[in-house]
PDB file of C-alpha atoms and ligand atoms in Angstrom:
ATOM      1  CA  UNK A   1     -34.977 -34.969 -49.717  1.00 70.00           C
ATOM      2  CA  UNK A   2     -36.787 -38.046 -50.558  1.00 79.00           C
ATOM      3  CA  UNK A   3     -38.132 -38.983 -54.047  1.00 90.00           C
ATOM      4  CA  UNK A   4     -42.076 -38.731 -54.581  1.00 94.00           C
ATOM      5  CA  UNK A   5     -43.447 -41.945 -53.950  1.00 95.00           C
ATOM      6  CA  UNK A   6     -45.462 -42.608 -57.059  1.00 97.00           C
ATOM      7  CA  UNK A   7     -49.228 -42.158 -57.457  1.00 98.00           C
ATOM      8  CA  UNK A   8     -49.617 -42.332 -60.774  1.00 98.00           C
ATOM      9  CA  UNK A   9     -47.217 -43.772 -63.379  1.00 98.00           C
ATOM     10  CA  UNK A  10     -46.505 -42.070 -66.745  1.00 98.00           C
ATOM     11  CA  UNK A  11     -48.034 -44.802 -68.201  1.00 98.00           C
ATOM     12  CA  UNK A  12     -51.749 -44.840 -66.186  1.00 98.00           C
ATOM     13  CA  UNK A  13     -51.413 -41.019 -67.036  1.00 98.00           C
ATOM     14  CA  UNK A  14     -51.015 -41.567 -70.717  1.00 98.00           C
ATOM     15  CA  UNK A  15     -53.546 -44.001 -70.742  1.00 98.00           C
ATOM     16  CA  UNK A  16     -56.249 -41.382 -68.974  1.00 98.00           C
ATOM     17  CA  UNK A  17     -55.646 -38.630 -71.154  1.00 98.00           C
ATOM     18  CA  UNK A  18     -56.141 -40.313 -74.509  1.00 98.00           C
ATOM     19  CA  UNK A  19     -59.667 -41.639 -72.748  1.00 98.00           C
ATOM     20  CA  UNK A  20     -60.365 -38.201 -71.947  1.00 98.00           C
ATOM     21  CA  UNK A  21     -59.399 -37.228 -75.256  1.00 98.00           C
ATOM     22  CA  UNK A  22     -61.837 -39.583 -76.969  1.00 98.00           C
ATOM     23  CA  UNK A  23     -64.501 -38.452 -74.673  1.00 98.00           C
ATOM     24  CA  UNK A  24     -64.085 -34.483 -75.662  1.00 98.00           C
ATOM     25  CA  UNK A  25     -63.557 -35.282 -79.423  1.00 98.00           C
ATOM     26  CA  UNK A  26     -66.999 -37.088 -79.438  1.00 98.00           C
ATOM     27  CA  UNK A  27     -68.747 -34.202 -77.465  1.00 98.00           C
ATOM     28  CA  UNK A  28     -67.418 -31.685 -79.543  1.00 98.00           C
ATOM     29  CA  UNK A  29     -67.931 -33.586 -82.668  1.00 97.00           C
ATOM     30  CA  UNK A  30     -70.634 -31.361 -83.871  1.00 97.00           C
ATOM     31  CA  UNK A  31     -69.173 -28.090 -83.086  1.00 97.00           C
ATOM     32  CA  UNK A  32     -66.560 -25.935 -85.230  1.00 94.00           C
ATOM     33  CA  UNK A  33     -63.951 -27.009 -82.285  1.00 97.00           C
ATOM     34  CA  UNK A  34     -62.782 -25.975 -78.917  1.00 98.00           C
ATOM     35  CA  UNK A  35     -60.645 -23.335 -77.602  1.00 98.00           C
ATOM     36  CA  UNK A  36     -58.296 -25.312 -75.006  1.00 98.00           C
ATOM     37  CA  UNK A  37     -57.837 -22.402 -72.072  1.00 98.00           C
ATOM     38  CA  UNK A  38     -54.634 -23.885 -69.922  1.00 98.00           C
ATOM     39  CA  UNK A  39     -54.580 -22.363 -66.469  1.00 98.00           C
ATOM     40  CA  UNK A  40     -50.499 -21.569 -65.991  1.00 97.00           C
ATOM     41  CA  UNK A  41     -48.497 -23.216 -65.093  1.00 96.00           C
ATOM     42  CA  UNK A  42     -49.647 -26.236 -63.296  1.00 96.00           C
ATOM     43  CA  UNK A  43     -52.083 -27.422 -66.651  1.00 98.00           C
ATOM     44  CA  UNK A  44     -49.237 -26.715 -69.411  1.00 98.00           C
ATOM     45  CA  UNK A  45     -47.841 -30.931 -69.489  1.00 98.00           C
ATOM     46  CA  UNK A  46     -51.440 -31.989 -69.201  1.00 98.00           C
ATOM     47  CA  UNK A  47     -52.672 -29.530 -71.677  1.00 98.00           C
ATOM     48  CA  UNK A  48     -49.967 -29.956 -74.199  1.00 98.00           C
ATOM     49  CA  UNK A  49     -50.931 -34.218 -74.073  1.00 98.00           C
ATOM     50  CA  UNK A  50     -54.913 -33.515 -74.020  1.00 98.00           C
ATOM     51  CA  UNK A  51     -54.511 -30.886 -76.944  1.00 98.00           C
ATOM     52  CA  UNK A  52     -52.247 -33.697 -79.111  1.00 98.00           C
ATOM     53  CA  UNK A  53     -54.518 -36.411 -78.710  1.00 98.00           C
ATOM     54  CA  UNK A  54     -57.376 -34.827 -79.605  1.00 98.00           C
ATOM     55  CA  UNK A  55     -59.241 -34.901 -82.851  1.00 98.00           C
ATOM     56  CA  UNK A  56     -61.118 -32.158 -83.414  1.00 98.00           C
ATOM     57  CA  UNK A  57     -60.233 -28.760 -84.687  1.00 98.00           C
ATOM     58  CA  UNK A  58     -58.875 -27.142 -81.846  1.00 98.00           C
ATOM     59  CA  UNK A  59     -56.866 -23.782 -80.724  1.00 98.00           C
ATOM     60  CA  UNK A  60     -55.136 -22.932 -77.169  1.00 98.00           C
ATOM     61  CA  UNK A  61     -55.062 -19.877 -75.263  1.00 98.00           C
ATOM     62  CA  UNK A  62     -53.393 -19.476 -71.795  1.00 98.00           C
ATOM     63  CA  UNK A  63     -54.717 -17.979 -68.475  1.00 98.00           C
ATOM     64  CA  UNK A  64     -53.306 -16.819 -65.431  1.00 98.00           C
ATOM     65  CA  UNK A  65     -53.939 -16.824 -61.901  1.00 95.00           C
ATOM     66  CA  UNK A  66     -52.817 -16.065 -58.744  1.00 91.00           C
ATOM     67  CA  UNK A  67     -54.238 -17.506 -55.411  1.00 83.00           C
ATOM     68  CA  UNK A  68     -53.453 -16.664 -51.860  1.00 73.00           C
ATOM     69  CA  UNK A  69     -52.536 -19.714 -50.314  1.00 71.00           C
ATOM     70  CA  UNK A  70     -51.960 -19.839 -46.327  1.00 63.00           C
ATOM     71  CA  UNK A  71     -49.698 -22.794 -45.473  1.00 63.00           C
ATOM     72  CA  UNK A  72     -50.303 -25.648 -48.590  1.00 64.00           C
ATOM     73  CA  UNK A  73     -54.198 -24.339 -48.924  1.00 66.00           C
ATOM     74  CA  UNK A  74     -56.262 -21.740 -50.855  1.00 67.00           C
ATOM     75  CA  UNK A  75     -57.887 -18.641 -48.440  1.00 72.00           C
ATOM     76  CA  UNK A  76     -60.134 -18.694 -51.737  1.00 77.00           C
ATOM     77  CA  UNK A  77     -59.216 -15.345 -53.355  1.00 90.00           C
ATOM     78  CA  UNK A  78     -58.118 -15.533 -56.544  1.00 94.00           C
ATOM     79  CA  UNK A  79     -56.399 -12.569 -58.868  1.00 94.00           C
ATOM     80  CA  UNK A  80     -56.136 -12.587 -62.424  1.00 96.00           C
ATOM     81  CA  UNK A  81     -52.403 -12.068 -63.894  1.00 96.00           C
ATOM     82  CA  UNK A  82     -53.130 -12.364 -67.180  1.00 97.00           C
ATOM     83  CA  UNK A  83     -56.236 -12.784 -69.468  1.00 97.00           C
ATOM     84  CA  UNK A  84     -56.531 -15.007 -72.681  1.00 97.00           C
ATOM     85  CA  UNK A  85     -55.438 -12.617 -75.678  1.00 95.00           C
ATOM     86  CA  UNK A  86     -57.628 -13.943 -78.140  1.00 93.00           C
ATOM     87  CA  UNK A  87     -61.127 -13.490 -78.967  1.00 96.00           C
ATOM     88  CA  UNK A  88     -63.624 -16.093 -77.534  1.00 98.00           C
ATOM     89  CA  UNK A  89     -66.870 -14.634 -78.339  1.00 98.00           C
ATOM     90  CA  UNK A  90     -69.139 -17.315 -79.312  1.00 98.00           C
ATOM     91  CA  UNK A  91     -66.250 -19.977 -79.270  1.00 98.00           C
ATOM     92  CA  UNK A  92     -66.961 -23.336 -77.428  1.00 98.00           C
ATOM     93  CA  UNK A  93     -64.502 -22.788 -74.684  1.00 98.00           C
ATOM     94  CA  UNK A  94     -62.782 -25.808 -72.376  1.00 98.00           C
ATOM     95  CA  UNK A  95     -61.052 -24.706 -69.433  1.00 98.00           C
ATOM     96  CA  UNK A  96     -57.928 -27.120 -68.822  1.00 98.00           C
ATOM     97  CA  UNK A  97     -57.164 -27.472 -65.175  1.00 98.00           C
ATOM     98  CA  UNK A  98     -53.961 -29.820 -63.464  1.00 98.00           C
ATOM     99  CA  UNK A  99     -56.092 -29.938 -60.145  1.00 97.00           C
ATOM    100  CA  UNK A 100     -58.977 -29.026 -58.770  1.00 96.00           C
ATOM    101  CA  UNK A 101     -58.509 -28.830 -54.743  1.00 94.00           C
ATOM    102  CA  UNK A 102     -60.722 -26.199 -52.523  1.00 94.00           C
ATOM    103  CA  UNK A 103     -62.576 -25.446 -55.973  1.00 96.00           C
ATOM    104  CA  UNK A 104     -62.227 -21.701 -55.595  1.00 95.00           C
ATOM    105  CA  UNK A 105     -59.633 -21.007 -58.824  1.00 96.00           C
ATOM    106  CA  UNK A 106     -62.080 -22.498 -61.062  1.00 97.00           C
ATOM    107  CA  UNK A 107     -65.460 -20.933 -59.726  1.00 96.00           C
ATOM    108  CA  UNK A 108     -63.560 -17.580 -60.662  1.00 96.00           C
ATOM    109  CA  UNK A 109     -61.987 -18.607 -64.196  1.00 97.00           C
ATOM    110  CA  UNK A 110     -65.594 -19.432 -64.921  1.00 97.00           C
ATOM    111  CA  UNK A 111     -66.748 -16.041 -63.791  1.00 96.00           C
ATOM    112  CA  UNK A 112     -63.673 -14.182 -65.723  1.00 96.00           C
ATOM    113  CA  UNK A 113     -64.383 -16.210 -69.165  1.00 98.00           C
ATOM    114  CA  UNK A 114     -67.963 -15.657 -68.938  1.00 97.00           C
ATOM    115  CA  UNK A 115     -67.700 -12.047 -69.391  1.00 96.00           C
ATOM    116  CA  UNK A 116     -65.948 -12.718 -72.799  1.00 97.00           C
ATOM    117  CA  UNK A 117     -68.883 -14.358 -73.719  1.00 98.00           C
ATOM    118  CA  UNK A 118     -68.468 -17.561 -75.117  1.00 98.00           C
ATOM    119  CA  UNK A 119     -70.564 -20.048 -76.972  1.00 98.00           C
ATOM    120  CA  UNK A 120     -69.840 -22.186 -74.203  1.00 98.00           C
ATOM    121  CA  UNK A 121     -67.960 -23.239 -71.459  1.00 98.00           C
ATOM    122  CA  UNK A 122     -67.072 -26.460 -69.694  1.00 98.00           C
ATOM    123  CA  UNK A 123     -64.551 -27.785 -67.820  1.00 98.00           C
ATOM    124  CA  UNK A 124     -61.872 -30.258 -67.283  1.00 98.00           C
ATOM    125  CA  UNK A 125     -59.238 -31.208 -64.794  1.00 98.00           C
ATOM    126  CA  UNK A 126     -56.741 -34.216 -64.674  1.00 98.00           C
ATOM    127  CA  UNK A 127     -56.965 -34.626 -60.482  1.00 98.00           C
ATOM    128  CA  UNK A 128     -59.887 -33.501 -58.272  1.00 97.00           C
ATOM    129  CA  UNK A 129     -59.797 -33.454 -54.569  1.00 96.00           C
ATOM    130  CA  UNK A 130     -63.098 -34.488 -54.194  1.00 89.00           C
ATOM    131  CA  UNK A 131     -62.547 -34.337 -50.066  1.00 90.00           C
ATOM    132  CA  UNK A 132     -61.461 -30.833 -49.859  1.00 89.00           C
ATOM    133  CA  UNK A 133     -63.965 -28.847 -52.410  1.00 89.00           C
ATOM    134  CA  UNK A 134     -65.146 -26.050 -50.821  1.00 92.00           C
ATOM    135  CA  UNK A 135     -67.387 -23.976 -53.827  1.00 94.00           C
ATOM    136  CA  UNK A 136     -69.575 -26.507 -55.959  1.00 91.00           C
ATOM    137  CA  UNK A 137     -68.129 -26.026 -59.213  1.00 95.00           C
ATOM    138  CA  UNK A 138     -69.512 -28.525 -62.385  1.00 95.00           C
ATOM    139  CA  UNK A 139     -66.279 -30.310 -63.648  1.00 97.00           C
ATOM    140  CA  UNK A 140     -67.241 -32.248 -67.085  1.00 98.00           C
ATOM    141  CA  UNK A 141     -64.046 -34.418 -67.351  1.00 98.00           C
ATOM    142  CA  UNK A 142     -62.063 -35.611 -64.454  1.00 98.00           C
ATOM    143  CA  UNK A 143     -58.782 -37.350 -64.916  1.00 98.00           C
ATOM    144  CA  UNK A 144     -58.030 -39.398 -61.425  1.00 98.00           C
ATOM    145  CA  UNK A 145     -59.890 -38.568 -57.990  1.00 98.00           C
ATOM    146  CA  UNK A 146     -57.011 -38.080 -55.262  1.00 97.00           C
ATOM    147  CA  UNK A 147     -57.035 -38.025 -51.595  1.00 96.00           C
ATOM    148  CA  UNK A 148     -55.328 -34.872 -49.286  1.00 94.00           C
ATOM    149  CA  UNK A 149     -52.045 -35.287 -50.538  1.00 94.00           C
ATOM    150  CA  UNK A 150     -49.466 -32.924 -51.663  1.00 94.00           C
ATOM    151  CA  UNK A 151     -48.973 -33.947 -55.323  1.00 97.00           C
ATOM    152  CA  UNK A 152     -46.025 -32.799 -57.338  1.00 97.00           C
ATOM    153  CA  UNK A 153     -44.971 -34.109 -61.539  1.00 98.00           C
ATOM    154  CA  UNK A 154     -46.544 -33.826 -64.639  1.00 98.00           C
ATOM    155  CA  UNK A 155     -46.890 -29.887 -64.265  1.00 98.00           C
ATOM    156  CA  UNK A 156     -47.620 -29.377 -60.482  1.00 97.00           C
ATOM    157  CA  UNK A 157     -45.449 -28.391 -58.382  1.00 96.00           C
ATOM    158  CA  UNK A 158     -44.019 -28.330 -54.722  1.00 93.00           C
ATOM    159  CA  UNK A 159     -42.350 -24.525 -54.405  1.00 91.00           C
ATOM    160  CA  UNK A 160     -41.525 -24.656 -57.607  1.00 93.00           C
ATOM    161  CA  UNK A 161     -39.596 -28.233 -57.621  1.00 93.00           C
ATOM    162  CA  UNK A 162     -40.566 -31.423 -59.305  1.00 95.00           C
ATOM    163  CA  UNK A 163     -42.822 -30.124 -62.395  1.00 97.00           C
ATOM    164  CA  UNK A 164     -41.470 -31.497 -64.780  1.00 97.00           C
ATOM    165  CA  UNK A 165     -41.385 -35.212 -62.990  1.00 97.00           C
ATOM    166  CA  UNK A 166     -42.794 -37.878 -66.018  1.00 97.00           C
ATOM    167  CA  UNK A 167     -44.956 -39.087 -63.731  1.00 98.00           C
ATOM    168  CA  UNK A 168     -47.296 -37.680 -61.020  1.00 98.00           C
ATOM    169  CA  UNK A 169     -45.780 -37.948 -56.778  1.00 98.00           C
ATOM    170  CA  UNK A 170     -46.612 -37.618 -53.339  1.00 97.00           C
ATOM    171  CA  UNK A 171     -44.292 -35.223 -51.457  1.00 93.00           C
ATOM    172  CA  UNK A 172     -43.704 -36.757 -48.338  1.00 85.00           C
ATOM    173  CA  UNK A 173     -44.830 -35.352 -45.082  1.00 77.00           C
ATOM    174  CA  UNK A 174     -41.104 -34.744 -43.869  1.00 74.00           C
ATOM    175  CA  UNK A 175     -40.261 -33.035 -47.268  1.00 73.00           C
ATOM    176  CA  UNK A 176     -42.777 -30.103 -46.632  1.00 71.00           C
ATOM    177  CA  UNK A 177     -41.853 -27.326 -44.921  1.00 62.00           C
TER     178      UNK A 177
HETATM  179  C1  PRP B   1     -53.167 -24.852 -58.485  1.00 79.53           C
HETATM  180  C2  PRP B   1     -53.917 -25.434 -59.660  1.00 79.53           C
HETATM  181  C3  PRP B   1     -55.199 -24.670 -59.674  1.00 79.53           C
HETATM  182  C4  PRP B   1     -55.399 -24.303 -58.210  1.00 79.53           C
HETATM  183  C5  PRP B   1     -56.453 -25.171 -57.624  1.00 79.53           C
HETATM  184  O1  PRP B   1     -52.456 -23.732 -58.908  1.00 79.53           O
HETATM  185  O2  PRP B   1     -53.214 -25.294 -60.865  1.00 79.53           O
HETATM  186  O3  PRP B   1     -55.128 -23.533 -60.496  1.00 79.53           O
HETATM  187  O4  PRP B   1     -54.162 -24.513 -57.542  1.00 79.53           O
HETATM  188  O5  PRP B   1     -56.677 -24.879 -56.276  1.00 79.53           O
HETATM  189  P1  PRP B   1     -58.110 -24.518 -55.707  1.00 79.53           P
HETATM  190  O6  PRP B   1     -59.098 -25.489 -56.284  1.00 79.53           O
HETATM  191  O7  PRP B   1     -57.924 -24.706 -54.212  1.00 79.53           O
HETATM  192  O8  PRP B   1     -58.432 -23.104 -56.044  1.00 79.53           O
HETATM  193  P2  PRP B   1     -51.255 -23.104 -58.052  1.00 79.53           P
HETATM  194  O9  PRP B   1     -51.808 -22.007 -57.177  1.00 79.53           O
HETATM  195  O10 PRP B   1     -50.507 -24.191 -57.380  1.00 79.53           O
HETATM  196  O11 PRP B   1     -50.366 -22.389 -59.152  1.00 79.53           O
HETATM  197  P3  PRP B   1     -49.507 -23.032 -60.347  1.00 79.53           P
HETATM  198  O12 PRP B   1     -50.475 -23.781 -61.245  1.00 79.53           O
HETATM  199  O13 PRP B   1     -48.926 -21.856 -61.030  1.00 79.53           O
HETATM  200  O14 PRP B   1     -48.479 -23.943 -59.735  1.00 79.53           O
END
């Protein structure tokens, strides 16, 4: 098994998420703060950074979903596991997001929070596969555009290995299987 070959250094993440940071906090200035919603697991590194360096009144509520995935990709349906627990209604709601791939997960965490009725709700993901979108989907804050790789660190994961890797890898094509 071969180490990830780096993409992006612990450092170059750092950096991105305090921009990103600055960018919500001025957006959200004039609101009575955001409601962070981390998709589990892959968003809980990213969101845990994001919701530190912000400086706004904020609060964080988890989601969970489940997609059907044949070989490394999404068939595009998506199950709910578990539901935010608190109450949303007429909160300014950001959904937090580790990647973005075919595009399908988010198009239906949009439709699930939208029947709790928020004030609002945008979204925000630290890596986008631009190339391999399938549903449009509006994204308001995008960390790093990445090719067709197989990333793993900094909260994603490769079957469950390499999460918790400081910065973010590329599994090599031998090392999937
Ligand atoms: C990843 C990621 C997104 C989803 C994106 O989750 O966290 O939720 O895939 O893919 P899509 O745009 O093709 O729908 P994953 O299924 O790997 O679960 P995990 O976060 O629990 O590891």
């Amino acid at each position: 098994m071969n180490e990830p070959e780096v993409l992006l250094s612990e450092d170059r993440i750092a950096e991105r998420v305090r921009e990103i940071a600055r960018e919500i906090s001025a957006d959200y200035a004039d609101k009575d703060g955001v409601v962070l919603i981390g998709v589990l697991k892959g968003s809980f590194i990213f969101l845990a950074d994001l919701s530190r360096a912000l400086s706004i009144p904020r609060s964080i509520e988890f989601i969970a979903v489940s997609s059907y995935a044949s070989g490394s990709r999404s068939t595009g349906a998506v199950r709910l596991i578990m539901d935010v627990r608190g109450n949303i209604e007429n909160r300014h709601v950001l959904i937090v997001e580790d990647i973005v791939d075919t595009g399908h997960t988010l198009k239906y965490l949009l439709g699930i929070l939208q029947s709790h009725r928020p004030a609002s709700i945008r979204t925000c993901t630290l890596l986008h596969k631009a190339d391999c979108v399938e549903v449009d989907v509006d994204i308001d804050y995008v960390g790093f555009q990445i090719g067709d790789e197989w990333v793993v660190g900094y909260g994603l994961d490769y079957a469950e290995r390499d999460r918790t890797l400081p910065y973010i890898g590329v599994v090599a094509p031998d090392d999937r299987g």
